[in-house]
Amino acid sequence: MQNIRVAVDAVVFGYKDHQLNVLLIKRKVAPFQGSWALPGGLVLENESLETAVERELQEETNVTIDYLEQLYSFGKPNRDPRNRVISVAYFALVKPSHHEIKADTDAQDVAWFPINELPKLAFDHHIILDKAKARLRSKLTYEPIGFDLLSTKFLFSDLEKLYMTILEKKIDRRNFRKKIMSFEILEELDEKVSEGRGRPANLFKFNKKQYFKLQKEGFLFDIK
């Protein structure tokens, strides 16, 4: 007779201070008490996976999700020392400034960590996180999910920095701007902001309605 439990874990990415960050909790209970981990927990009897991951995020971090996508299932027999647990992992994108994080339930602390300055993680969460980073980098080149990490209004230079940060490579700024603007999914606003040097630059806004309209007409977002 099987004795397998189902859990959900969430890799929550946020972009702040020109760095990709991930949201982690410090575990209040054993195993790995006092260790940092991804938010998550067991799925309740009458609960869908999506409801479970949203509940766990709300309970452990006080975060609600802007963008959520199922990532992968992790089920090695010894990944949890207590029981045989299969975890369905999700990755999410949020704007950190829109959320006041707060630890609760079985989390004693919650914090944003720059992706290149992570503590040692509990369970197999480093494997889950690596999978999520790879998915994010890939999707960034063929879906406009980067806008879910930026403020509603942003400088074009912020968009460039986001792509360079997540893809971990330099981009040809002139060609990048030309390609993005050719998609006709950005609105250039009359509002200007100083970047510190030179003349103030215009702010932009992602036109999601226009993107979905173009998508129905066969438009493909591709920045490769």
Coordinates of C-alpha atoms in Angstrom, one line a residue:
M1 CA 0.0 0.0 0.0
Q2 CA 1.3 3.4 -1.0
N3 CA 2.0 6.0 1.6
I4 CA 2.9 9.0 -0.5
R5 CA 2.2 12.7 0.3
V6 CA 1.8 15.5 -2.2
A7 CA 3.3 18.9 -1.5
V8 CA 3.7 22.2 -3.4
D9 CA 6.8 24.5 -3.4
A10 CA 7.0 28.0 -4.9
V11 CA 10.0 29.7 -6.4
V12 CA 9.0 33.4 -6.2
F13 CA 11.2 35.7 -8.3
G14 CA 11.2 39.5 -7.7
Y15 CA 13.4 42.1 -9.4
K16 CA 14.7 45.0 -7.2
D17 CA 17.8 47.1 -7.0
H18 CA 18.7 45.8 -10.5
Q19 CA 19.0 42.3 -9.2
L20 CA 17.0 39.1 -9.6
N21 CA 15.8 38.1 -6.1
V22 CA 14.1 35.0 -4.8
L23 CA 11.8 34.8 -1.8
L24 CA 12.8 32.4 1.0
I25 CA 11.4 31.4 4.4
K26 CA 13.3 30.3 7.5
R27 CA 11.8 27.0 8.8
K28 CA 10.3 27.1 12.2
V29 CA 10.0 23.3 12.6
A30 CA 12.0 20.1 11.9
P31 CA 13.4 18.8 9.7
F32 CA 15.8 21.6 8.7
Q33 CA 14.6 23.8 11.5
G34 CA 16.3 27.2 11.2
S35 CA 17.3 26.6 7.6
W36 CA 16.2 28.7 4.6
A37 CA 13.8 27.1 2.2
L38 CA 11.3 27.7 -0.6
P39 CA 7.8 28.5 0.6
G40 CA 5.5 25.5 0.4
G41 CA 3.8 22.6 2.2
L42 CA 1.5 19.7 2.0
V43 CA -1.7 19.8 -0.2
L44 CA -4.9 19.5 1.8
E45 CA -7.4 16.8 1.1
N46 CA -9.9 18.8 -0.8
E47 CA -7.6 21.4 -2.3
S48 CA -6.3 21.9 -5.9
L49 CA -2.5 22.3 -6.4
E50 CA -2.9 26.0 -7.4
T51 CA -5.0 26.7 -4.4
A52 CA -2.5 25.0 -2.1
V53 CA 0.5 27.0 -3.4
E54 CA -1.4 30.3 -3.2
R55 CA -2.5 29.4 0.4
E56 CA 1.0 28.5 1.5
L57 CA 2.4 31.7 0.0
Q58 CA -0.2 33.7 1.8
E59 CA 0.3 31.9 5.1
E60 CA 4.1 31.8 5.1
T61 CA 5.0 35.1 3.3
N62 CA 1.9 37.3 3.0
V63 CA 2.5 37.4 -0.8
T64 CA -0.2 37.1 -3.4
I65 CA 0.8 36.2 -7.0
D66 CA 0.9 38.3 -10.2
Y67 CA 2.2 35.4 -12.4
L68 CA 2.2 31.7 -11.5
E69 CA 3.2 28.7 -13.6
Q70 CA 3.6 25.0 -12.8
L71 CA 7.3 24.2 -13.1
Y72 CA 8.1 20.5 -12.6
S73 CA 7.5 17.5 -10.2
F74 CA 10.2 16.3 -7.8
G75 CA 9.8 12.8 -6.4
K76 CA 13.1 11.2 -5.4
P77 CA 12.4 8.7 -2.6
N78 CA 14.6 10.4 0.1
R79 CA 14.0 14.0 -0.7
D80 CA 12.1 14.4 2.6
P81 CA 13.5 12.5 5.7
R82 CA 10.0 12.2 7.3
N83 CA 7.9 10.6 4.5
R84 CA 7.8 9.9 0.8
V85 CA 6.8 13.3 -0.5
I86 CA 6.3 14.3 -4.1
S87 CA 6.4 18.0 -4.6
V88 CA 4.8 19.9 -7.5
A89 CA 6.9 23.0 -7.9
Y90 CA 5.7 26.4 -9.3
F91 CA 7.5 29.5 -10.2
A92 CA 6.0 32.9 -9.7
L93 CA 6.8 36.5 -10.6
V94 CA 6.0 39.4 -8.4
K95 CA 6.8 43.1 -7.9
P96 CA 8.5 43.2 -4.4
S97 CA 7.4 46.8 -3.8
H98 CA 3.8 45.7 -4.1
H99 CA 4.1 43.3 -1.2
E100 CA 4.7 43.6 2.5
I101 CA 6.3 40.2 3.4
K102 CA 5.6 38.7 6.7
A103 CA 6.4 35.2 8.2
D104 CA 3.6 33.1 9.7
T105 CA 2.5 29.5 10.4
D106 CA 5.6 27.2 10.2
A107 CA 7.9 30.0 8.9
Q108 CA 9.9 32.0 11.5
D109 CA 11.3 34.5 9.0
V110 CA 10.9 35.5 5.4
A111 CA 13.3 37.5 3.2
W112 CA 14.3 38.4 -0.3
F113 CA 17.7 37.1 -1.4
P114 CA 19.7 38.1 -4.5
I115 CA 20.0 35.1 -6.7
N116 CA 23.8 35.1 -6.5
E117 CA 23.9 35.4 -2.7
L118 CA 21.7 32.5 -1.5
P119 CA 22.1 30.6 1.8
K120 CA 22.2 26.8 1.9
L121 CA 18.7 25.6 1.2
A122 CA 16.7 22.8 2.9
F123 CA 15.6 19.6 1.2
D124 CA 16.4 19.5 -2.5
H125 CA 15.3 23.1 -3.0
H126 CA 18.5 24.1 -4.7
I127 CA 17.6 21.7 -7.5
I128 CA 14.1 23.2 -7.7
L129 CA 15.5 26.7 -7.8
D130 CA 18.0 25.8 -10.6
K131 CA 15.2 24.4 -12.7
A132 CA 13.1 27.6 -12.1
K133 CA 16.0 29.9 -13.1
A134 CA 16.5 27.9 -16.4
R135 CA 12.8 28.2 -17.1
L136 CA 12.7 31.9 -16.4
R137 CA 15.7 32.6 -18.7
S138 CA 14.2 30.6 -21.5
K139 CA 10.7 32.1 -21.3
L140 CA 12.1 35.6 -21.1
T141 CA 13.2 35.3 -24.8
Y142 CA 9.9 34.2 -26.2
E143 CA 7.2 35.6 -23.8
P144 CA 7.0 39.1 -22.4
I145 CA 7.0 37.9 -18.8
G146 CA 9.8 40.4 -17.9
F147 CA 7.1 43.1 -17.6
D148 CA 5.7 41.2 -14.6
L149 CA 8.9 42.0 -12.8
L150 CA 9.0 45.7 -13.6
S151 CA 7.0 48.6 -12.2
T152 CA 3.9 49.5 -14.2
K153 CA 5.8 52.5 -15.6
F154 CA 9.5 52.1 -16.3
L155 CA 12.5 53.5 -18.1
F156 CA 13.6 51.6 -21.2
S157 CA 17.0 51.3 -19.6
D158 CA 15.3 49.4 -16.8
L159 CA 14.0 46.9 -19.3
E160 CA 17.5 46.5 -20.8
K161 CA 19.1 46.0 -17.3
L162 CA 16.5 43.4 -16.4
Y163 CA 17.2 41.3 -19.5
M164 CA 21.0 41.6 -19.1
T165 CA 20.7 40.6 -15.4
I166 CA 18.5 37.6 -15.9
L167 CA 20.1 36.3 -19.1
E168 CA 23.5 37.1 -17.5
K169 CA 25.0 38.5 -20.7
K170 CA 25.4 41.9 -22.4
I171 CA 22.9 42.8 -25.1
D172 CA 23.3 45.1 -28.1
R173 CA 21.2 48.0 -26.7
R174 CA 20.5 49.6 -30.1
N175 CA 19.2 46.4 -31.7
F176 CA 17.3 45.4 -28.5
R177 CA 15.5 48.8 -28.5
K178 CA 14.8 48.6 -32.2
K179 CA 13.3 45.1 -31.9
I180 CA 11.2 45.7 -28.8
M181 CA 9.8 48.9 -30.2
S182 CA 9.0 47.1 -33.5
F183 CA 6.6 44.9 -31.6
E184 CA 4.3 47.8 -30.9
I185 CA 3.4 46.6 -27.4
L186 CA 5.0 49.5 -25.5
E187 CA 3.4 52.8 -24.9
E188 CA 5.8 55.8 -24.6
L189 CA 4.4 58.1 -21.9
D190 CA 4.7 61.9 -21.6
E191 CA 6.2 61.4 -18.1
K192 CA 9.9 61.8 -17.8
V193 CA 12.4 60.7 -15.1
S194 CA 16.0 61.6 -14.7
E195 CA 18.5 58.8 -15.0
G196 CA 21.2 60.8 -13.2
R197 CA 23.0 62.0 -16.3
G198 CA 21.9 63.9 -19.3
R199 CA 18.3 64.8 -20.1
P200 CA 15.4 63.1 -18.4
A201 CA 14.1 60.1 -20.3
N202 CA 10.5 59.1 -21.1
L203 CA 8.7 56.4 -19.1
F204 CA 7.1 53.4 -20.9
K205 CA 4.2 51.1 -20.1
F206 CA 3.5 47.6 -21.4
N207 CA 0.3 47.4 -23.3
K208 CA -1.0 43.9 -22.3
K209 CA -4.3 44.3 -24.2
Q210 CA -2.4 45.1 -27.4
Y211 CA -0.1 42.1 -26.9
F212 CA -2.9 39.7 -26.5
K213 CA -4.6 41.2 -29.6
L214 CA -1.5 40.7 -31.7
Q215 CA -0.9 37.2 -30.3
K216 CA -4.4 36.2 -31.6
E217 CA -3.3 37.5 -35.0
G218 CA -0.2 35.2 -34.9
F219 CA 2.4 37.6 -33.5
L220 CA 5.4 35.9 -31.9
F221 CA 7.4 37.6 -29.2
D222 CA 11.0 36.7 -29.9
I223 CA 14.1 38.5 -28.8
K224 CA 16.7 35.8 -29.5

